[in-house]
Short mmCIF file of C-alpha atoms in Angstrom, two decimals:
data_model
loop_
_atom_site.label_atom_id
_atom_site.label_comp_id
_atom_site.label_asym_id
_atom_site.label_seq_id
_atom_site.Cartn_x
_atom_site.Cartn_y
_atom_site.Cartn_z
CA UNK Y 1200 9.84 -19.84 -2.88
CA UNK Y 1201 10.16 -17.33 -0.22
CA UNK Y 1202 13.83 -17.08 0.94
CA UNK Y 1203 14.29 -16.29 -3.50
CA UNK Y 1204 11.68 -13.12 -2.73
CA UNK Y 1205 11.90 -12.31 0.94
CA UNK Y 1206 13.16 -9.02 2.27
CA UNK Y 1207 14.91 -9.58 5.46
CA UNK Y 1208 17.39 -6.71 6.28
CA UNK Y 1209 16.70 -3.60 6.97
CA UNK Y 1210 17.22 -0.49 5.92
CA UNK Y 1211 15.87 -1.60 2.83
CA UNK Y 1212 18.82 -1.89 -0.01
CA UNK Y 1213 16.83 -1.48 -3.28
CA UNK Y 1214 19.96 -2.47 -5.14
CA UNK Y 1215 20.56 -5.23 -3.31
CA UNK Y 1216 17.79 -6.98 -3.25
CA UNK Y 1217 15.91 -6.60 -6.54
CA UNK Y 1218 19.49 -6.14 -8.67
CA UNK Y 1219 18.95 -2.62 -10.22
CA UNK Y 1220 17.91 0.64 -8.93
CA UNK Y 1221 14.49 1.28 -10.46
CA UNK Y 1222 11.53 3.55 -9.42
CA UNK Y 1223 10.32 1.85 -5.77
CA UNK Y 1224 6.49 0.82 -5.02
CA UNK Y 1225 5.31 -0.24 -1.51
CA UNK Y 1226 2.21 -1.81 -0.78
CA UNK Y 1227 0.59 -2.73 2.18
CA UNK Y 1228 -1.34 -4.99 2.97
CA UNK Y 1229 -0.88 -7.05 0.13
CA UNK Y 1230 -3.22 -10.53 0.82
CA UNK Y 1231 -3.16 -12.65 -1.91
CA UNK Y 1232 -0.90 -10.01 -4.01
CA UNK Y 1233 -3.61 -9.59 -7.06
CA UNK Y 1234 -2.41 -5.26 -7.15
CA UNK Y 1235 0.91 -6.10 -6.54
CA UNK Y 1236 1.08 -8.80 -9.52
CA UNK Y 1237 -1.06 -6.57 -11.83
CA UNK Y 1238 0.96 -3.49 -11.08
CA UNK Y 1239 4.69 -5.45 -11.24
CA UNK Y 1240 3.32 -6.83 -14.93
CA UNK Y 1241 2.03 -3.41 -16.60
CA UNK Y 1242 5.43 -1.38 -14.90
CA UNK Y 1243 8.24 -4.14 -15.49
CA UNK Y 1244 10.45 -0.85 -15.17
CA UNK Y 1245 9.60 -0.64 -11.62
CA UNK Y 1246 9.93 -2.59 -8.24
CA UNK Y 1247 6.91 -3.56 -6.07
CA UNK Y 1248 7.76 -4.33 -1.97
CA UNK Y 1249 4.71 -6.25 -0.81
CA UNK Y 1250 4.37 -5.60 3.28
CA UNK Y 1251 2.18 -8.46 4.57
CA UNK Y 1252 2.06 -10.50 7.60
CA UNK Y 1253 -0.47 -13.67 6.65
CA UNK Y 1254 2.12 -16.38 4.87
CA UNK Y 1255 -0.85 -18.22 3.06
CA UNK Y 1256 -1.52 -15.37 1.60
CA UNK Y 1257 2.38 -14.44 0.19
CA UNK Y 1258 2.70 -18.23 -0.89
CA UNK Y 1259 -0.51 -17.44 -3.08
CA UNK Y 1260 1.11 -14.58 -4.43
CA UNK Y 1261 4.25 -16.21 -4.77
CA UNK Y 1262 3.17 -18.79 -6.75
CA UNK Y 1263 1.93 -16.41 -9.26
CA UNK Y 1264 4.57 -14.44 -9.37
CA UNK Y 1265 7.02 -17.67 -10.63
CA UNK Y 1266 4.45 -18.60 -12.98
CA UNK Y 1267 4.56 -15.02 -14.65
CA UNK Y 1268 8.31 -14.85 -14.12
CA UNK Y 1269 7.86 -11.62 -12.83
CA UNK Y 1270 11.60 -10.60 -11.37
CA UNK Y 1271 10.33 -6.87 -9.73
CA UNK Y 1272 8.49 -8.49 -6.76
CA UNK Y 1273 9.89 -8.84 -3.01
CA UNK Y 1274 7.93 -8.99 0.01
CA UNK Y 1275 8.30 -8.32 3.08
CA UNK Y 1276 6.87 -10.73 5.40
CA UNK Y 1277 6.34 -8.51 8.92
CA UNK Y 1278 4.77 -5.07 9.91
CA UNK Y 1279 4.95 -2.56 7.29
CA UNK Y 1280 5.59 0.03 10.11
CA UNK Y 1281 8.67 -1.61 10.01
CA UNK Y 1282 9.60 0.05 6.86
CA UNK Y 1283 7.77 3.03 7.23
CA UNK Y 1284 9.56 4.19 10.76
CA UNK Y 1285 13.09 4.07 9.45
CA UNK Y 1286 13.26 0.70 7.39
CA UNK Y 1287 13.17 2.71 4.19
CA UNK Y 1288 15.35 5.96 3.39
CA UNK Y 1289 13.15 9.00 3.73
CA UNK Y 1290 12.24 10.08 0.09
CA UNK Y 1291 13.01 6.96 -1.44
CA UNK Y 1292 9.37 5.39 -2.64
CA UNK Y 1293 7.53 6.42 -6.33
CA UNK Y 1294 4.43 5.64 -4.56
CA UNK Y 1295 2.65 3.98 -1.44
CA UNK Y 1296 -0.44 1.52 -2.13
CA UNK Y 1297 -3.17 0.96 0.39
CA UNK Y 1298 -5.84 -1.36 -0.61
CA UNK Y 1299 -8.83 -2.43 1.54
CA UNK Y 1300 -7.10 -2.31 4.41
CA UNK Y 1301 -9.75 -3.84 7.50
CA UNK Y 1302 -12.11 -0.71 8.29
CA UNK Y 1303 -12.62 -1.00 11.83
CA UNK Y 1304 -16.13 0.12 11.56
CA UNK Y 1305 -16.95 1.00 14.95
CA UNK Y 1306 -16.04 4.44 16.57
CA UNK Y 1307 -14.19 2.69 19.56
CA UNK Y 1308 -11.60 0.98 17.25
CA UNK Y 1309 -10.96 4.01 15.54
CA UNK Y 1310 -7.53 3.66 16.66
CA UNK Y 1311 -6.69 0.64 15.03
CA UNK Y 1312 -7.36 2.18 11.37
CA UNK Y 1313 -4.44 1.89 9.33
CA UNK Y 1314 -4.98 6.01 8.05
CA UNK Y 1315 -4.11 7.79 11.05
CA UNK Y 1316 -1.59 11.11 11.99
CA UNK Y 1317 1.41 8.72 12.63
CA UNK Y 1318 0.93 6.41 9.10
CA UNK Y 1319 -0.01 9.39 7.12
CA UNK Y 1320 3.25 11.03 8.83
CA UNK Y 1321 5.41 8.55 7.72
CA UNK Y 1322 4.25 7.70 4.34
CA UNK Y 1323 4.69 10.83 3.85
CA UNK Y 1324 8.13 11.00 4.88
CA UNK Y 1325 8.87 7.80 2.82
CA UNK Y 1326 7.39 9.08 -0.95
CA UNK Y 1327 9.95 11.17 -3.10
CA UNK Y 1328 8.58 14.37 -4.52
CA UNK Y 1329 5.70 13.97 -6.57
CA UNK Y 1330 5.13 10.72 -5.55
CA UNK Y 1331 1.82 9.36 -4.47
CA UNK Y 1332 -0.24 7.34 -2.28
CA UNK Y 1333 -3.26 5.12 -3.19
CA UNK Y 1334 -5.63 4.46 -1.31
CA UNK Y 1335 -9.18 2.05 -1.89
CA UNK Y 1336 -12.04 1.37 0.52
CA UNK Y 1337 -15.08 -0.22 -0.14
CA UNK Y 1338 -16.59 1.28 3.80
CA UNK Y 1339 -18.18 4.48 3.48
CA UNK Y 1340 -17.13 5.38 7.60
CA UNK Y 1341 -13.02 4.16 6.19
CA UNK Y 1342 -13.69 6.42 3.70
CA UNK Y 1343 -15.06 9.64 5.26
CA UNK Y 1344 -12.48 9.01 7.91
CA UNK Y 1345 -9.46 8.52 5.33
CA UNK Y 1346 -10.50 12.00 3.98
CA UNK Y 1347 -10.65 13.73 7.40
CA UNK Y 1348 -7.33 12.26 8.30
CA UNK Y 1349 -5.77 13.54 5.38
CA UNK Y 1350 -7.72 16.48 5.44
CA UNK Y 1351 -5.81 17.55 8.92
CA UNK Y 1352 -2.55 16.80 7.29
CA UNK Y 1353 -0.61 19.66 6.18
CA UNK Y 1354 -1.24 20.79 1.78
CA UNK Y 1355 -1.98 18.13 -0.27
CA UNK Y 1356 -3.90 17.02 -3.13
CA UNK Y 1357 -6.77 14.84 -2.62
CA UNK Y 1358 -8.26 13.47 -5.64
CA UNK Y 1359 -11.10 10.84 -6.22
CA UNK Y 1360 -10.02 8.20 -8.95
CA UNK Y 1361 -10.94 5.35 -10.99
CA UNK Y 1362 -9.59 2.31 -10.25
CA UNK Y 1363 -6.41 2.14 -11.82
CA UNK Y 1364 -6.88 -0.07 -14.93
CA UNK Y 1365 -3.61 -2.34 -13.76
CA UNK Y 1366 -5.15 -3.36 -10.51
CA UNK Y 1367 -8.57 -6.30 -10.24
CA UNK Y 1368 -11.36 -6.40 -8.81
CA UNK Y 1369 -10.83 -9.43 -6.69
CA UNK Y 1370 -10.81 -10.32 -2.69
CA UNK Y 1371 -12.27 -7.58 -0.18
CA UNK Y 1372 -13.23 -5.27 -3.55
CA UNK Y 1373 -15.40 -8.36 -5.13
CA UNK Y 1374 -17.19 -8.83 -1.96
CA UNK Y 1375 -18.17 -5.37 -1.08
CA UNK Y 1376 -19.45 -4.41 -4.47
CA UNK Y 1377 -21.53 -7.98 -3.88
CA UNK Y 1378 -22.91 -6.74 -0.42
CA UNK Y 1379 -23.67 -3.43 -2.57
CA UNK Y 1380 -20.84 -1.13 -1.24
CA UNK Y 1381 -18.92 -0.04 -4.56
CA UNK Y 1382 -14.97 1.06 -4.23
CA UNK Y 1383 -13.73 4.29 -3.32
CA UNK Y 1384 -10.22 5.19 -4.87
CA UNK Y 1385 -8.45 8.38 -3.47
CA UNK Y 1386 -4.91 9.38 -5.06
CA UNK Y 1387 -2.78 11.56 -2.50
CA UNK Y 1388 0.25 14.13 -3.00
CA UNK Y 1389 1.54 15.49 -0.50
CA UNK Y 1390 3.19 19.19 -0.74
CA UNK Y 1391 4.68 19.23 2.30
CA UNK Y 1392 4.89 17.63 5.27
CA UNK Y 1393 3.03 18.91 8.27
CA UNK Y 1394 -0.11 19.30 10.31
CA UNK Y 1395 -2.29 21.85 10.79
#
């Protein structure tokens, strides 16, 4: 199934490789692709780009995706820095997802969070106006970090959400609200682009 949904060439050609030009959605980090299928079946009038690295995971999704005949998936089977530093035309995305992404829980691999200057930066760069990023943590140090990252980042909008009603509860979500950590949604807009 992959070489029918697999992005290979970059800069990304929207046209090209989903056959229209519709409003664009990247996620990251997509695992088993339970957002990306919910969101590509309520918003048929939009694309999804799935950025994720483990294969057993994009088979999963994959498999899903033919069974739904859903035709506004891709993925994109390597770093999603990739896209984000120059892989995708500045301006170009409706709206970035970020889902769970691995906390890194201890202060010494702060570095190794996802939500830092350079990713904000470039998402940033990446969204069109009014478009949006989404982010959900179930760690409450991913979380206060997230905030002070963004908070550093030039005007913006920060606003606590609901989980959006397209997107499940399953994988990292299911298991944190089991260990007793419920999910954090944040919803970002970014003004302009900038640091303070």
């Amino acid at each position: 199934m992959l070489p029918a949904y697999r992005v290979e060439q970059l800069p990304l050609d929207p046209e090209r490789e989903f056959g229209r030009l519709a409003p664009l959605v990247l996620e990251i980090g997509s695992g088993h692709g339970g957002a990306a299928i919910g969101y590509a079946a309520a918003h048929p009038d939009h694309d999804v780009l799935t950025a994720e690295v483990h294969l057993p995971g994009v088979v999963r999704m994959l498999a899903v995706v033919q069974d739904q005949g859903l035709t506004n998936v891709r993925v994109y089977a390597r770093d999603a820095m990739e896209l984000l530093g120059g892989g995708i035309a500045p301006h170009s995305l409706r709206a970035v997802h970020l889902f769970f992404p691995d906390p890194w829980p201890k202060a010494k691999h702060a570095k190794r969070r996802f939500v830092q200057r350079r990713t904000i930066e470039a998402i940033a760069g990446v969204l069109e106006p009014g478009g949006e990023l989404l982010i959900g943590t179930d760690h409450p140090v991913y979380a206060d970090w997230t905030r002070d990252q963004l908070a550093a980042f030039g005007p913006g909008r920060v606003e606590q959400i609901e989980r959006p009603a397209w997107k499940d509860d399953d994988g990292f979500e299911r298991k944190g609200m089991a260990a007793g950590r419920p999910p954090l949604y944040l919803r970002v807009t970014f003004e302009r682009c900038g640091w303070r």
